[in-house]
Short mmCIF file of C-alpha atoms in Angstrom, two decimals:
data_model
loop_
_atom_site.label_atom_id
_atom_site.label_comp_id
_atom_site.label_asym_id
_atom_site.label_seq_id
_atom_site.Cartn_x
_atom_site.Cartn_y
_atom_site.Cartn_z
CA ASP A 1 122.19 132.67 101.48
CA PRO A 2 119.78 129.75 102.14
CA GLY A 3 118.54 129.87 98.56
CA ALA A 4 122.05 129.34 97.24
CA GLN A 5 122.58 126.43 99.64
CA GLU A 6 119.35 124.82 98.48
CA ARG A 7 120.67 124.95 94.90
CA VAL A 8 124.24 123.86 95.62
CA ARG A 9 123.45 120.76 97.67
CA PRO A 10 121.34 119.02 94.99
CA LEU A 11 123.98 119.95 92.40
CA ALA A 12 126.72 118.46 94.58
CA LEU A 13 124.74 115.26 95.12
CA SER A 14 123.99 114.92 91.41
CA ALA A 15 127.65 115.48 90.47
CA ALA A 16 128.78 112.91 93.03
CA LEU A 17 126.33 110.32 91.68
CA VAL A 18 127.39 110.94 88.08
CA LEU A 19 131.04 110.48 89.04
CA ALA A 20 130.36 107.36 91.14
CA PHE A 21 128.24 105.68 88.46
CA ALA A 22 130.69 106.64 85.71
CA LEU A 23 133.50 104.94 87.65
CA THR A 24 131.24 101.93 88.23
CA ALA A 25 130.54 101.71 84.52
CA ARG A 26 134.24 101.93 83.75
CA ILE A 27 134.99 99.01 86.08
CA ALA A 28 131.94 96.76 85.83
CA VAL A 29 130.39 97.20 82.40
CA PRO A 30 133.14 96.36 79.83
CA GLY A 31 133.36 92.68 79.00
CA HIS A 32 129.96 91.77 80.46
CA VAL A 33 127.65 91.45 77.49
CA VAL A 34 124.48 90.67 79.43
CA LEU A 35 125.15 92.14 82.86
CA ALA A 36 126.09 95.46 81.28
CA TYR A 37 122.39 95.97 80.63
CA LEU A 38 121.64 95.61 84.33
CA PHE A 39 123.57 98.85 84.93
CA PRO A 40 121.08 101.14 86.81
CA GLY A 41 122.24 104.39 85.26
CA ALA A 42 118.69 105.79 85.26
CA ALA A 43 118.88 106.03 89.06
CA VAL A 44 121.19 109.03 88.73
CA ALA A 45 118.81 111.00 86.52
CA MET A 46 115.83 110.05 88.66
CA THR A 47 117.51 111.13 91.89
CA ALA A 48 118.77 114.40 90.40
CA SER A 49 115.28 115.09 89.06
CA VAL A 50 113.70 114.73 92.50
CA VAL A 51 116.27 116.76 94.46
CA GLY A 52 117.07 119.40 91.85
CA GLY A 53 114.34 119.43 89.22
CA ARG A 54 113.88 117.80 85.82
CA GLU A 55 116.49 120.01 84.15
CA MET A 56 119.16 118.82 86.57
CA GLY A 57 118.04 115.24 86.03
CA LEU A 58 118.36 115.56 82.26
CA VAL A 59 121.83 117.13 82.51
CA ALA A 60 122.98 114.36 84.85
CA CYS A 61 121.57 111.80 82.42
CA ALA A 62 123.45 113.30 79.46
CA LEU A 63 126.75 113.37 81.36
CA LEU A 64 126.41 109.78 82.56
CA ALA A 65 125.40 108.51 79.10
CA LEU A 66 128.48 110.18 77.62
CA ALA A 67 130.72 108.73 80.32
CA THR A 68 129.20 105.26 79.86
CA GLY A 69 129.77 105.41 76.12
CA LEU A 70 133.42 106.37 76.59
CA ALA A 71 133.93 103.74 79.32
CA THR A 72 132.66 100.98 77.04
CA GLY A 73 134.77 101.82 73.98
CA ASN A 74 132.31 104.20 72.32
CA ASN A 75 129.50 101.67 72.60
CA LEU A 76 126.57 103.57 71.07
CA GLU A 77 124.00 101.02 72.16
CA LEU A 78 124.89 101.18 75.86
CA ALA A 79 125.19 104.97 75.78
CA THR A 80 121.73 105.19 74.19
CA TYR A 81 120.44 102.63 76.69
CA VAL A 82 121.57 104.77 79.65
CA ALA A 83 120.37 107.99 78.01
CA ALA A 84 116.89 106.70 77.14
CA GLY A 85 116.23 105.19 80.54
CA GLY A 86 117.52 108.27 82.32
CA VAL A 87 115.48 110.73 80.26
CA VAL A 88 112.27 108.77 80.71
CA GLY A 89 112.91 108.24 84.42
CA ALA A 90 113.65 111.93 85.04
CA ILE A 91 110.58 113.10 83.16
CA VAL A 92 108.15 110.58 84.66
CA LEU A 93 109.42 110.92 88.22
CA GLY A 94 110.03 114.67 88.32
CA ARG A 95 109.43 116.23 91.73
CA VAL A 96 107.74 113.16 93.18
CA GLU A 97 105.04 113.60 95.82
CA ARG A 98 104.34 109.91 96.57
CA PHE A 99 106.57 106.88 96.71
CA SER A 100 104.27 105.05 94.32
CA ALA A 101 105.71 107.35 91.64
CA PHE A 102 109.00 105.45 91.89
CA LEU A 103 107.21 102.29 90.81
CA LEU A 104 105.70 104.06 87.81
CA ALA A 105 109.05 105.60 86.89
CA GLY A 106 110.81 102.24 87.20
CA THR A 107 108.27 100.70 84.84
CA ALA A 108 108.79 103.53 82.36
CA VAL A 109 112.57 103.05 82.51
CA ALA A 110 112.15 99.32 81.85
CA VAL A 111 109.98 100.07 78.79
CA ALA A 112 112.58 102.54 77.49
CA ASN A 113 115.30 99.94 78.03
CA LEU A 114 113.32 97.36 76.06
CA ALA A 115 112.75 99.84 73.24
CA VAL A 116 116.47 100.51 72.88
CA ILE A 117 117.32 96.81 72.88
CA ALA A 118 114.61 96.08 70.33
CA GLY A 119 115.76 98.95 68.13
CA PHE A 120 119.38 97.83 68.03
CA ARG A 121 118.98 94.03 68.07
CA LEU A 122 116.09 93.62 65.67
CA ALA A 123 117.83 95.88 63.18
CA GLU A 124 120.62 93.33 62.80
CA ALA A 125 120.72 91.20 59.65
CA SER A 126 120.48 87.99 61.67
CA PRO A 127 118.95 88.93 65.00
CA ASP A 128 119.70 86.67 67.96
CA LEU A 129 116.22 86.34 69.42
CA ARG A 130 117.36 84.25 72.38
CA GLY A 131 120.04 86.77 73.25
CA ALA A 132 117.57 89.61 72.84
CA ALA A 133 115.17 87.85 75.20
CA GLU A 134 117.92 87.52 77.81
CA LEU A 135 118.77 91.18 77.45
CA ALA A 136 115.09 92.08 77.76
CA ALA A 137 114.84 90.25 81.09
CA VAL A 138 117.94 92.05 82.36
CA ALA A 139 116.52 95.38 81.11
CA LEU A 140 113.43 94.86 83.25
CA GLY A 141 115.71 94.23 86.22
CA SER A 142 117.59 97.44 85.45
CA GLY A 143 114.36 99.44 85.64
CA ALA A 144 113.48 97.94 89.02
CA LEU A 145 117.02 98.42 90.34
CA SER A 146 117.15 102.02 89.12
CA SER A 147 113.85 102.80 90.81
CA GLY A 148 114.90 101.20 94.09
CA LEU A 149 118.26 102.97 94.17
CA ALA A 150 116.66 106.32 93.33
CA ALA A 151 114.20 105.94 96.21
CA LEU A 152 117.08 105.03 98.54
CA PHE A 153 119.19 108.02 97.43
CA VAL A 154 116.26 110.41 97.81
CA MET A 155 115.47 109.19 101.32
CA ALA A 156 119.13 109.44 102.34
CA SER A 157 119.64 112.90 100.84
CA GLY A 158 117.66 114.61 103.63
CA PRO A 159 119.52 113.45 106.76
CA MET A 160 122.92 113.13 105.05
CA MET A 161 123.05 116.34 103.01
CA GLY A 162 120.26 118.51 104.38
CA ILE A 163 118.36 118.45 101.09
CA THR A 164 114.62 118.98 101.48
CA THR A 165 112.82 116.76 98.99
CA SER A 166 109.21 116.82 97.87
CA VAL A 167 108.74 113.43 99.55
CA GLN A 168 109.71 114.96 102.91
CA LEU A 169 107.41 117.91 102.35
CA MET A 170 104.45 115.67 101.55
CA GLU A 171 105.05 113.77 104.78
CA LEU A 172 105.14 117.05 106.70
CA ALA A 173 101.88 118.16 105.07
CA ARG A 174 99.99 115.22 106.56
CA PRO A 175 97.54 116.42 109.26
CA ASP A 176 98.63 113.56 111.54
CA HIS A 177 102.16 114.92 111.90
CA PRO A 178 102.77 115.30 115.68
CA LEU A 179 103.36 119.06 115.52
CA LEU A 180 100.24 119.68 113.46
CA ARG A 181 98.19 117.44 115.72
CA ASP A 182 99.45 119.38 118.72
CA LEU A 183 98.50 122.64 117.01
CA GLN A 184 95.01 121.30 116.25
CA LEU A 185 94.55 120.22 119.86
CA HIS A 186 95.89 123.28 121.69
CA ALA A 187 95.41 126.10 119.18
CA PRO A 188 92.59 125.15 116.79
CA GLY A 189 92.10 128.72 115.62
CA THR A 190 95.78 129.01 114.68
CA TYR A 191 95.58 125.67 112.88
CA GLN A 192 92.67 126.86 110.73
CA HIS A 193 94.49 130.14 110.09
CA SER A 194 97.56 128.18 108.92
CA LEU A 195 95.51 126.06 106.52
CA LEU A 196 93.91 129.16 105.03
CA LEU A 197 97.26 130.89 104.71
CA GLY A 198 98.64 127.77 103.04
CA ASN A 199 95.97 127.99 100.34
CA LEU A 200 96.56 131.70 99.76
CA ALA A 201 100.35 131.39 99.77
CA GLU A 202 100.19 128.42 97.42
CA ALA A 203 98.27 130.46 94.86
CA ALA A 204 100.74 133.35 95.20
CA ALA A 205 103.71 130.99 94.81
CA ALA A 206 102.24 129.49 91.65
CA ALA A 207 101.77 132.99 90.20
CA ILE A 208 105.46 133.89 90.59
CA GLY A 209 106.94 130.47 89.80
CA ALA A 210 108.09 129.68 93.35
CA ASP A 211 108.12 126.24 94.97
CA VAL A 212 104.40 125.73 95.60
CA LEU A 213 104.71 122.67 97.83
CA LEU A 214 107.40 124.23 100.00
CA VAL A 215 105.35 127.39 100.46
CA ARG A 216 102.24 125.46 101.45
CA VAL A 217 104.06 123.31 104.01
CA ALA A 218 105.97 126.29 105.44
CA ALA A 219 102.63 128.05 105.92
CA TYR A 220 101.28 125.07 107.87
CA TYR A 221 104.14 125.31 110.36
CA HIS A 222 104.86 129.04 110.48
CA ASP A 223 102.79 129.65 113.65
CA VAL A 224 103.33 126.30 115.34
CA GLY A 225 104.92 128.09 118.32
CA LYS A 226 101.51 129.51 119.25
CA ALA A 227 100.60 126.10 120.64
CA SER A 228 102.78 126.94 123.67
CA ARG A 229 100.58 129.94 124.68
CA PRO A 230 97.45 129.67 122.53
CA LEU A 231 95.21 132.03 124.53
CA PHE A 232 97.48 135.01 123.86
CA PHE A 233 96.40 134.95 120.20
CA ILE A 234 93.03 136.27 119.20
CA GLU A 235 92.11 133.39 116.90
CA ASN A 236 92.15 131.01 119.89
CA GLN A 237 90.30 133.24 122.36
CA LEU A 238 86.70 133.02 123.46
CA PRO A 239 84.71 136.24 123.99
CA GLY A 240 85.74 137.93 127.23
CA GLN A 241 88.82 135.74 127.70
CA ASN A 242 91.81 137.87 126.72
CA PRO A 243 94.78 137.50 129.12
CA ASP A 244 96.36 140.63 127.60
CA ASP A 245 93.76 142.69 129.46
CA ASP A 246 95.74 142.06 132.66
CA LEU A 247 99.19 142.76 131.19
CA ASP A 248 101.10 145.87 130.16
CA PRO A 249 101.73 146.25 126.39
CA GLU A 250 105.41 145.35 126.62
CA SER A 251 104.72 142.08 128.42
CA SER A 252 101.99 141.21 125.92
CA ALA A 253 104.34 141.97 123.01
CA ARG A 254 107.07 139.83 124.54
CA LEU A 255 104.72 136.84 124.88
CA VAL A 256 103.36 137.24 121.36
CA ILE A 257 106.81 137.64 119.81
CA ALA A 258 107.96 134.52 121.66
CA HIS A 259 105.83 132.34 119.39
CA VAL A 260 108.62 132.61 116.83
CA THR A 261 111.37 131.31 119.12
CA ASP A 262 108.98 128.74 120.61
CA GLY A 263 108.17 127.53 117.10
CA VAL A 264 111.84 127.25 116.15
CA GLU A 265 112.52 125.19 119.26
CA LEU A 266 109.58 122.87 118.57
CA ALA A 267 110.66 122.48 114.94
CA ARG A 268 114.23 121.64 115.87
CA THR A 269 113.09 119.14 118.48
CA SER A 270 110.89 117.50 115.84
CA ARG A 271 113.79 117.53 113.32
CA LEU A 272 111.96 119.58 110.72
CA PRO A 273 114.05 120.54 107.66
CA ALA A 274 116.11 123.73 107.91
CA VAL A 275 114.05 125.43 105.21
CA ILE A 276 110.85 125.03 107.26
CA ILE A 277 112.63 126.40 110.33
CA ASP A 278 113.66 129.37 108.19
CA GLY A 279 109.99 129.95 107.43
CA ILE A 280 109.15 130.04 111.13
CA ARG A 281 111.99 132.46 111.91
CA GLU A 282 111.40 134.75 108.95
CA HIS A 283 107.63 135.01 108.54
CA HIS A 284 107.42 138.17 110.68
CA GLY A 285 110.87 139.39 109.69
CA THR A 286 111.88 142.32 111.88
CA THR A 287 108.44 143.97 111.93
CA ARG A 288 106.81 145.36 115.07
CA ALA A 289 104.04 143.88 117.17
CA GLU A 290 102.14 146.92 116.00
CA PHE A 291 99.01 146.67 118.16
CA PHE A 292 100.93 146.53 121.40
CA TYR A 293 103.44 149.13 120.26
CA ARG A 294 100.65 151.61 119.52
CA LYS A 295 98.98 150.76 122.81
CA ALA A 296 102.25 151.43 124.65
CA VAL A 297 102.69 154.75 122.84
CA ASP A 298 99.16 155.83 123.79
CA GLU A 299 99.66 154.84 127.42
CA ALA A 300 103.07 156.54 127.62
CA GLY A 301 101.54 159.96 126.96
CA GLY A 302 104.58 161.30 125.12
CA THR A 303 107.27 159.44 127.06
CA PRO A 304 109.74 157.78 124.61
CA ILE A 305 109.17 154.07 123.99
CA ASP A 306 111.97 151.60 123.27
CA GLU A 307 110.78 150.35 119.90
CA SER A 308 113.22 147.42 119.85
CA ARG A 309 111.23 145.73 122.61
CA PHE A 310 108.30 145.42 120.24
CA ARG A 311 110.19 144.03 117.21
CA TYR A 312 110.42 140.44 116.08
CA PRO A 313 113.96 139.04 116.07
CA GLY A 314 114.00 138.22 112.35
CA PRO A 315 115.81 137.80 110.06
CA ARG A 316 113.83 139.15 107.16
CA PRO A 317 112.69 136.62 104.53
CA ARG A 318 115.65 135.60 102.36
CA SER A 319 113.95 133.64 99.59
CA ARG A 320 110.89 133.98 97.36
CA GLU A 321 109.18 131.13 99.16
CA MET A 322 109.57 132.63 102.62
CA LYS A 323 108.32 136.01 101.41
CA GLU A 324 105.12 134.28 100.33
CA THR A 325 104.71 132.74 103.80
#
């Protein structure tokens, strides 16, 4: 089930980061009064938020804050420090669509860090202003470090764990992507059809609570295989230039159906994410090339027709997003 895999991989990555950072806190944080505040715990919540959604980011944040508090001898200030930065980072970053969002999230984490330090230190009877200033400088560094690590983890999650992030999808949505440029050049009608379908599918996805960005990008690439034989598809033909006029229905159906396997091959060669390849394979499911099937039936004059020769290879759509595409 590809949908289950898409949920399990971000969960596995988030759990691994929580464990790794909890062990780091256990080893590095105790005994370091100033450097403890450089601990980039917010990076875990930020990464989990991008790959798995804000809810996953907030859960990861809560678990790491609890682990940090226990690792530092029930230090409420450090636990609150990690929790506040993580919550703010997860909420601000969310399902990021541009890398500039990491800068904004890092700034927000730094502000949250400063607020926690101010709240705890200035509440003391005799506040150490010099010490608070040192901690404030380190807190700013923690925000920057958290943001940088989160960006690194998000970029690495695609090739290492097969997780499709919103950052990847935004890159794929750019019209200058090589596959989309090739589609524009060789099959301009198909390219315009894909853009229109992307708009329609995006609206449908929003109505049912599906992943809007994934649906839109999958729609852009679903017919990319038509670039291999553009003139066999009506949207790319000029009046009076239909090569199917010289072919029997079965041959025409075979060439039309091949745009699915051609698209999968192009997508794999271009290293598109597995979920986009699923969209290419599944968008026709196991339906028939109906026009050519009916044409073959009419020409057969009652002779039985092998229906399987007119069916797409499938499989059928296996997720809400692919059904919208």
